[in-house]
Coordinates of C-alpha atoms in Angstrom, one line a residue:
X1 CA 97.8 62.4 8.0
X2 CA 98.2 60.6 11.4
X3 CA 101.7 60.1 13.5
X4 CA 101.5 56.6 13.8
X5 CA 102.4 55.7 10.7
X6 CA 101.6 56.7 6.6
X7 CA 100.4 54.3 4.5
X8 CA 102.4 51.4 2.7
X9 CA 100.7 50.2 -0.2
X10 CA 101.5 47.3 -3.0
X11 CA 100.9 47.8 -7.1
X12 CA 100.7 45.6 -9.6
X13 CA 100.2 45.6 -13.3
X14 CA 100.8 42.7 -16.0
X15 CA 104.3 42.6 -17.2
X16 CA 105.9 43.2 -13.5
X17 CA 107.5 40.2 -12.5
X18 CA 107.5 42.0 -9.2
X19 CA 104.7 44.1 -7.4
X20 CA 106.0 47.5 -6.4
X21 CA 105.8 48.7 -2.8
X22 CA 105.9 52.6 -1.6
X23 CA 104.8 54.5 0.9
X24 CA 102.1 57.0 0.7
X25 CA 102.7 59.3 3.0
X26 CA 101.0 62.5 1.1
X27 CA 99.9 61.8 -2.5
X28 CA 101.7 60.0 -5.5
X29 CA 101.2 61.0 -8.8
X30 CA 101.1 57.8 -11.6
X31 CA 101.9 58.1 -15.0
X32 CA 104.6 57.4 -17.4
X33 CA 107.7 59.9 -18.3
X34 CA 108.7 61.2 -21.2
X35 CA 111.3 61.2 -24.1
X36 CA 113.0 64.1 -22.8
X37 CA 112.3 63.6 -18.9
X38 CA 110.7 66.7 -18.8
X39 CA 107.8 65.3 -17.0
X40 CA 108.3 62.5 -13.7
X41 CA 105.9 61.1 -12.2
X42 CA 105.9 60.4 -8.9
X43 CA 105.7 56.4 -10.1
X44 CA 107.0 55.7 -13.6
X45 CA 105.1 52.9 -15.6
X46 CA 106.9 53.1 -18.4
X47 CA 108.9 50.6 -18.2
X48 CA 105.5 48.2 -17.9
X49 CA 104.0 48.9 -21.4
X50 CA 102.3 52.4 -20.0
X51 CA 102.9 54.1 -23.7
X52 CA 101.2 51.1 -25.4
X53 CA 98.1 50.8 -23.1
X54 CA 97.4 54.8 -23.2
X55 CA 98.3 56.0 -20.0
X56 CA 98.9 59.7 -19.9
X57 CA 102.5 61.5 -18.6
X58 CA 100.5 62.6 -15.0
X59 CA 97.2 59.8 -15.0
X60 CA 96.1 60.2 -11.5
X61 CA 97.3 60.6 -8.2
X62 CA 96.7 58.6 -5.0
X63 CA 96.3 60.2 -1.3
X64 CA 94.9 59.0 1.8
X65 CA 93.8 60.3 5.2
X66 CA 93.9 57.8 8.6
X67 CA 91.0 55.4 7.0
X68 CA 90.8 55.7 3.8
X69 CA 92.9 55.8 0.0
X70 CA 91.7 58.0 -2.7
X71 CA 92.2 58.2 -6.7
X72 CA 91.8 61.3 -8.9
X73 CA 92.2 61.6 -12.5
X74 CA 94.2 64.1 -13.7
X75 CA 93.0 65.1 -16.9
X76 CA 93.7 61.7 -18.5
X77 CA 93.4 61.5 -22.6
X78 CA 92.0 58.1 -22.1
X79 CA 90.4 58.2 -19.1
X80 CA 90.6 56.2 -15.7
X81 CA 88.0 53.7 -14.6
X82 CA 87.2 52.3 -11.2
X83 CA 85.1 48.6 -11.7
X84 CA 84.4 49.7 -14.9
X85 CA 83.0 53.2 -14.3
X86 CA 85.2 56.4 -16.0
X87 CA 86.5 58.9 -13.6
X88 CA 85.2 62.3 -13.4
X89 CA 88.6 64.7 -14.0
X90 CA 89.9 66.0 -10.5
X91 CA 87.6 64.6 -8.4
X92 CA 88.4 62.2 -5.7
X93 CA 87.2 58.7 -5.5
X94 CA 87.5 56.1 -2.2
X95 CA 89.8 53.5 -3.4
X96 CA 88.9 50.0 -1.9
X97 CA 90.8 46.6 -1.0
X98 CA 89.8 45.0 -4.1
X99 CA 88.7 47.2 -6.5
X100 CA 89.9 47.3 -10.1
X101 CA 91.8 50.2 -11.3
X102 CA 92.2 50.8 -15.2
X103 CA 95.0 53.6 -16.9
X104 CA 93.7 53.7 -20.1
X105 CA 93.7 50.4 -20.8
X106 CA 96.1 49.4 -18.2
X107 CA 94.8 47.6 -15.1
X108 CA 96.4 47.9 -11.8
X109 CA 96.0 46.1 -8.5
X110 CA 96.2 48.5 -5.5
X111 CA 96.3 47.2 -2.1
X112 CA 97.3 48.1 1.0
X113 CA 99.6 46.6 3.3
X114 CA 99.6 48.6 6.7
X115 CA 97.3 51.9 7.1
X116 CA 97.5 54.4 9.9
X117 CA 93.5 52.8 11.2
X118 CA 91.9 50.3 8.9
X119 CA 92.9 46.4 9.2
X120 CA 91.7 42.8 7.6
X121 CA 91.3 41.4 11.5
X122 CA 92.7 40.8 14.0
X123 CA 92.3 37.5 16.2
X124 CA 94.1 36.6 19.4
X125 CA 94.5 34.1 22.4
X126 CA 91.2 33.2 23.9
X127 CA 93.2 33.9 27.7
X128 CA 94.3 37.2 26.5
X129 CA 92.6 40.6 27.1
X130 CA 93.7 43.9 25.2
X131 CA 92.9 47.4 25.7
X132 CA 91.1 49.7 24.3
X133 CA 93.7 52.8 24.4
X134 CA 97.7 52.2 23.9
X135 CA 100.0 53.2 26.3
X136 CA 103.2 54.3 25.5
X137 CA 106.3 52.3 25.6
X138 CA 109.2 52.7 27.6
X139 CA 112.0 51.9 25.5
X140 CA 111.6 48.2 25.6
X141 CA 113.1 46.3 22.9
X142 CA 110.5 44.9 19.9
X143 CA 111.6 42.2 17.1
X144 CA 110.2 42.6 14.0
X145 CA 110.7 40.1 11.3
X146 CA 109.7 40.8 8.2
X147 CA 111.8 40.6 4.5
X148 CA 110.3 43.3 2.9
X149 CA 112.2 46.2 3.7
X150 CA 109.6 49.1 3.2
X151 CA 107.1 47.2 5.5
X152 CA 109.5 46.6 7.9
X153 CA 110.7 49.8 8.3
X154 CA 107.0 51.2 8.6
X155 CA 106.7 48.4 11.6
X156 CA 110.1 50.1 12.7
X157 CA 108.8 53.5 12.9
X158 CA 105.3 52.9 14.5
X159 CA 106.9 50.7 17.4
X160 CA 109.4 53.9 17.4
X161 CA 106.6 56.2 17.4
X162 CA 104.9 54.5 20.2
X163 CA 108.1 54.3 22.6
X164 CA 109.5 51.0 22.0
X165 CA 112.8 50.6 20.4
X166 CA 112.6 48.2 17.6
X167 CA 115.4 45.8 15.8
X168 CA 114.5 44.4 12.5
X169 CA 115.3 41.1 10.9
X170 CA 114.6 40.0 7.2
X171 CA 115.1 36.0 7.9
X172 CA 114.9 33.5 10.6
X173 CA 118.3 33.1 11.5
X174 CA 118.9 36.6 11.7
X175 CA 115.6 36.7 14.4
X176 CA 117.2 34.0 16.5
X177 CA 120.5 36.1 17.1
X178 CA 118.3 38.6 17.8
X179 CA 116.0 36.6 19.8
X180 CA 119.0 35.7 21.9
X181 CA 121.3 38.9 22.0
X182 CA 118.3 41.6 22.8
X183 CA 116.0 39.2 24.5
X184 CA 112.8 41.4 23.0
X185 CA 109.7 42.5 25.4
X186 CA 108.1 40.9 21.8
X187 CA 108.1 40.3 18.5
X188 CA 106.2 41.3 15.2
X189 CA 106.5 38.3 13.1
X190 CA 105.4 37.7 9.2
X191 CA 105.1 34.0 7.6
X192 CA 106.5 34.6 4.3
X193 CA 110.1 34.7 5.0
X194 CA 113.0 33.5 2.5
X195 CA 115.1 31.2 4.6
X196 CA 112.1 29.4 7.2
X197 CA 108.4 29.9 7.6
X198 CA 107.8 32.1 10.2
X199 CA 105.9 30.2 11.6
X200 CA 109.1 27.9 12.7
X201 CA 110.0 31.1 14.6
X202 CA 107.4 31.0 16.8
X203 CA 108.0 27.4 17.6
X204 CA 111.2 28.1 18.2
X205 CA 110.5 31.1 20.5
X206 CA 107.7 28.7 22.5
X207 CA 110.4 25.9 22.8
X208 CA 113.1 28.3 24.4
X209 CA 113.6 27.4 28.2
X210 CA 113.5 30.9 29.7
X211 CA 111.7 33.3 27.5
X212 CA 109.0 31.0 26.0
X213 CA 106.6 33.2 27.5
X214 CA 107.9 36.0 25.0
X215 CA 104.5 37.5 23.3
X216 CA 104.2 36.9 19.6
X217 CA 102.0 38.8 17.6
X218 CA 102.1 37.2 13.6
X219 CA 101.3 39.9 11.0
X220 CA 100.8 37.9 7.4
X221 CA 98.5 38.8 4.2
X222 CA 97.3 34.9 4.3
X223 CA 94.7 34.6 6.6
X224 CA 92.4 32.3 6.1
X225 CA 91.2 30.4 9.5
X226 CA 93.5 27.1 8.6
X227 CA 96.2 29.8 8.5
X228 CA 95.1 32.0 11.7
X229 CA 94.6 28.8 13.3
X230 CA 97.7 27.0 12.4
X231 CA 99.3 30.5 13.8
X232 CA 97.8 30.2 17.2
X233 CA 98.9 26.1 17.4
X234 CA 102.2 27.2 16.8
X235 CA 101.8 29.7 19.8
X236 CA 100.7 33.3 18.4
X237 CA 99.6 35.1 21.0
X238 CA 97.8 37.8 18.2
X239 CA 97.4 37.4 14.4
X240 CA 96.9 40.4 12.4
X241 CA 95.8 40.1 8.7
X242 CA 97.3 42.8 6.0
X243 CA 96.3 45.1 5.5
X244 CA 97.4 45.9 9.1
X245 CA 96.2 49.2 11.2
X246 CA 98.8 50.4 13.1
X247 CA 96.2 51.7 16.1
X248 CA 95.4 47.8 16.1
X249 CA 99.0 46.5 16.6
X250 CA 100.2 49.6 18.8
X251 CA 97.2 48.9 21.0
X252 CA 98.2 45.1 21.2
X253 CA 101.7 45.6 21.9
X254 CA 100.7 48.5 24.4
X255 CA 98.2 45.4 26.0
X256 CA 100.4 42.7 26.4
X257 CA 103.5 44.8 27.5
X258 CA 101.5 46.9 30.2
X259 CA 99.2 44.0 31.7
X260 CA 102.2 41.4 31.8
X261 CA 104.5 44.3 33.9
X262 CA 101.9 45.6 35.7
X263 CA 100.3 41.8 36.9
X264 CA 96.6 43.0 35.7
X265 CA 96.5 39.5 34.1
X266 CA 98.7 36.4 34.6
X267 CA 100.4 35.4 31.2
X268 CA 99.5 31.9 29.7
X269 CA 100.9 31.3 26.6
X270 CA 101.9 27.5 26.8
X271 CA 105.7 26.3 26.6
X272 CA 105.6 24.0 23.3
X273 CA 108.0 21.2 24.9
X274 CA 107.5 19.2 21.3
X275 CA 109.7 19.0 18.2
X276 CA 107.9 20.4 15.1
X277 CA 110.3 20.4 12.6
X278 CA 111.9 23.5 11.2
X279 CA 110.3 23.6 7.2
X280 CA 111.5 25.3 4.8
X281 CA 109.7 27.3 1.5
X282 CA 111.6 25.8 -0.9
X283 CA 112.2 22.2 0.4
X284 CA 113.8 21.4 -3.5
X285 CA 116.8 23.8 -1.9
X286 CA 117.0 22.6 1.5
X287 CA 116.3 19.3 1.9
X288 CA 120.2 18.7 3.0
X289 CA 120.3 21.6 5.7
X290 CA 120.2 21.9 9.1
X291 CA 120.7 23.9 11.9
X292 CA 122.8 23.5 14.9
X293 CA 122.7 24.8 18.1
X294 CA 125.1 24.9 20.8
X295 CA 123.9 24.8 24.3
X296 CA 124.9 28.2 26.2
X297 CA 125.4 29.7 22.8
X298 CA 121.8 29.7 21.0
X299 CA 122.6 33.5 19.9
X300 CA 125.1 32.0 17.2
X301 CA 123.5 28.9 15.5
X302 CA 125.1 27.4 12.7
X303 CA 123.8 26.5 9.4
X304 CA 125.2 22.9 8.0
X305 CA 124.7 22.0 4.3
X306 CA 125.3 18.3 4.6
X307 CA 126.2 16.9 0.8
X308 CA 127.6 14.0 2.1
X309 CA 129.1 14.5 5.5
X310 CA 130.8 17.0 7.9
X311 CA 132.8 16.4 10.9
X312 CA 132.7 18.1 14.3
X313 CA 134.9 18.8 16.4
X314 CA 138.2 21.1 17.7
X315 CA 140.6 22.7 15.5
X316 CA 142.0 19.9 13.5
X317 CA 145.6 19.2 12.0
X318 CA 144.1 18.2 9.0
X319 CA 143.1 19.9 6.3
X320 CA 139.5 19.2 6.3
X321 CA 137.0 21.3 3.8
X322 CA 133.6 19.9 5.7
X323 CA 135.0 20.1 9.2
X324 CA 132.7 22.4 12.1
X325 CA 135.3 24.0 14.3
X326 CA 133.0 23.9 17.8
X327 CA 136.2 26.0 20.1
X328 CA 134.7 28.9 20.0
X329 CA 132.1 27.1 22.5
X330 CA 134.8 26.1 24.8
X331 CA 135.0 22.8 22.9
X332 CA 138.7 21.5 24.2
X333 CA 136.7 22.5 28.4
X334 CA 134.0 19.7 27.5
X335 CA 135.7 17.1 26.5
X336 CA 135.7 17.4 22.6
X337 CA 138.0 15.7 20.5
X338 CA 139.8 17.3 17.2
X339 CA 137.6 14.8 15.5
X340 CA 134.8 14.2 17.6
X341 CA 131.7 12.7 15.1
X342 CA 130.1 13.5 12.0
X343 CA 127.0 14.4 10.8
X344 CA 125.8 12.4 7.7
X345 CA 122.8 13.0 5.0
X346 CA 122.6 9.8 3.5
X347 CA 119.0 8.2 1.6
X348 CA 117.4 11.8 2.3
X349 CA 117.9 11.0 6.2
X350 CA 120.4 12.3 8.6
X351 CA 122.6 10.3 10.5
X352 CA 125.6 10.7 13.3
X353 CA 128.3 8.8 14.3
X354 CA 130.8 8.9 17.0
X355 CA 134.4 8.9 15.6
X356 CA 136.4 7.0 18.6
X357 CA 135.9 10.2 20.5
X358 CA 137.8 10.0 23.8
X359 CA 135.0 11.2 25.8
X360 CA 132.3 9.8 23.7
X361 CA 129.1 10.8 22.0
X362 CA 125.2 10.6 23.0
X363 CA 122.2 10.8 21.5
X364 CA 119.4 12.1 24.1
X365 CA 121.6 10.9 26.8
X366 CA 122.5 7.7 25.5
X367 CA 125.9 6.8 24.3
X368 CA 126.6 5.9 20.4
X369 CA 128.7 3.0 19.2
X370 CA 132.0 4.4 17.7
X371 CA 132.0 3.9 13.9
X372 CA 128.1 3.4 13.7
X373 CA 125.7 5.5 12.1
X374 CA 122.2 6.5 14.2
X375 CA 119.0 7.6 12.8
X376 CA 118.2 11.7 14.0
X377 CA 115.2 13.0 14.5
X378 CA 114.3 16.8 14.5
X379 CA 115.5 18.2 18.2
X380 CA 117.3 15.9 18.8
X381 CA 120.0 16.8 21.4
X382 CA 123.7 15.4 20.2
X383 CA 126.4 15.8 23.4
X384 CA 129.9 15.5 22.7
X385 CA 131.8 15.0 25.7
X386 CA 129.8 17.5 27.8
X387 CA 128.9 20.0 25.1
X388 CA 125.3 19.5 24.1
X389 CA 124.1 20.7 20.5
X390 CA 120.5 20.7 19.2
X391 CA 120.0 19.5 15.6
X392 CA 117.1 21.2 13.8
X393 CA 116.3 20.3 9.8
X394 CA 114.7 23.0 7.3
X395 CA 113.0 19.9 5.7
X396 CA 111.8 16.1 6.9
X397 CA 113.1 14.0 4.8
X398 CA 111.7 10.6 4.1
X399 CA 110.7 8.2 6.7
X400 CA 114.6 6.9 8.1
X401 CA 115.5 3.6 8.8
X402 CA 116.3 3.1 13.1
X403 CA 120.0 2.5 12.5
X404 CA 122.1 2.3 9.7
X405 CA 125.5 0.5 10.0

């Protein structure tokens, strides 16, 4: 088995409401225990109806070497079938993206997710040039950002294997902080994330004023060419399809790291100056959520759930349940009043309005009416006093009215 990384690969049978992830690092034996546990497989499928659909205590075993996956039967009373074709016993067969694997009369879906050598495709930046041969890292700080934990900690250990020192996320949020804190030579980014599609990520990485130029290499198991494509609008630098090699990233990370230090080529991926909304997966579940962030202070954004209204501001007297305390970012220094304004969700729409501040509100740089509510748009940049905050949503709502008084 290669260093760079063992196998992770995905099952799935009827009756899971869940595929099963493991990593396959030597072989795994599949069956189904028994009353007295005297026999454990390596994977149990008991608890999926193995007893009913005739699949034997030890069925058959999986291995691999750096390119490919292999089943063997183990003696099997009812046999194991590949595409329709029994197994001889104890012989090894090549295992395939899609073929169809049967226990008995149980059929399993076995894919892979990353492999040591063997990927779906990989498609990059027209500007951008990658080597044939990785070189290895120096230490420098990679974000991966991925919500499965077994895959992420695969992607973990092949950027640690290579020299880099990886920091893992599971959600968007969590990747911003990092984003900020770590400021990452670059990031290893999935689509499928609970909180945000990853792809709002990237955005959000092009958008950033000093670091937009940050490479971002999208690994995701949909990869049609709407999808690859949509991934390179965003600002991808590399998409990788799953199942991913690990050669195939290591040597892109080793690419773009190596040639950006060294000069070899001049970097291009474009600032994104626009204002794509922020989307979320589930928009039922989000469509009155935002996220804030405070100018200085992007490392810490804050996540508003806006049932009505909330106000901003200092540390008030009051006792106020939907209050944002903003001292923490030097509030009471830029001019912001205990009750400064307040963010509204009203007819699907957000709103703001200034609250008699002393030192007054603005909208991109223009000042708000006291006591009136204004339309926002995604982006947009709300300044109380002098401390500026950036208003993303997780979901558009409906079309908004200008103003609302």
């Amino acid at each position: 088995m290669s260093e760079t990384a063992p196998w992770v690969i995905e099952i799935r049978a009827e009756g899971m409401q869940e595929s099963l992830k493991l990593r396959l690092e030597t072989s795994v034996v599949m069956g189904r225990s028994d009353i007295n546990g005297d026999i454990q497989p390596d994977l149990d499928l008991q608890p999926y109806g193995a007893e009913e659909h005739g699949v034997s205590r030890r069925h058959v075993s999986l291995h691999a070497d750096d390119s490919t996956m292999y089943v063997t039967d183990l003696q099997s009373h009812n046999g194991t079938y590949l595409n329709g074709a029994r197994l001889e016993p104890d012989k090894p067969y090549m295992l395939r993206y899609n073929d169809e694997l049967r226990l008995g009369r149980m059929k399993l879906d076995v894919r892979a997710i990353v492999s040591p050598n063997h990927g779906s495709g990989l498609h990059k930046q027209d500007n951008l040039h990658l080597d044939e041969q990785a070189q290895p890292g120096n230490g420098e700080a990679i974000l991966i950002v991925e919500d499965d934990v077994e895959v992420a900690n695969i992607l973990s250990l092949i950027m640690t294997r290579a020299g880099y020192t990886p920091h893992i996320s599971h959600d968007v949020i969590g990747a911003i902080r990092i984003f900020n804190q770590k400021r990452p030579a670059a990031v290893i980014l999935d689509l499928m994330l609970p909180d945000l599609n990853g792809l709002e990520f990237c955005r959000y990485v092009r958008r950033d004023v000093e670091r937009n130029s940050t490479p971002v290499l999208v690994v995701s198991a949909v990869k049609a060419k709407s999808h690859v494509a949509q991934a390179m609008e965003a600002g991808a630098d590399v998409f990788l399809g799953k199942p991913v090699s690990a050669k195939e990233l290591q040597n892109a990370i080793s690419s773009i790291i190596h040639r950006r230090k060294s000069g070899t080529d001049p970097y291009m991926t474009r600032h994104l100056p626009g204002t794509a909304p922020l989307q979320a997966i589930a928009p039922e579940t989000r469509h009155d959520a935002a996220v804030l962030f405070v100018a200085g202070h992007s490392e810490t954004p804050i996540t508003l759930t806006v049932k009505d209204q909330v106000s901003l501001g200092r540390t008030s007297t009051a006792t106020i349940r939907t209050h944002i305390d903003l001292t923490r970012y030097h509030a009471a220094e830029n001019g912001v009043s205990r009750i400064h304004a307040f963010i509204h969700h009203k007819d699907n729409a957000f709103h703001v309005e200034d609250a008699d501040s002393v030192n007054g509100t603005f909208l991109n740089g223009q000042p708000l009416q006291p006591r009136t509510l204004v339309a926002l748009n995604n982006a947009d940049e709300i300044r109380l006093g002098q401390l500026r905050l950036y208003i993303y949503f997780l979901v558009d709502g409906a079309p908004k009215p200008k103003d609302v008084t």
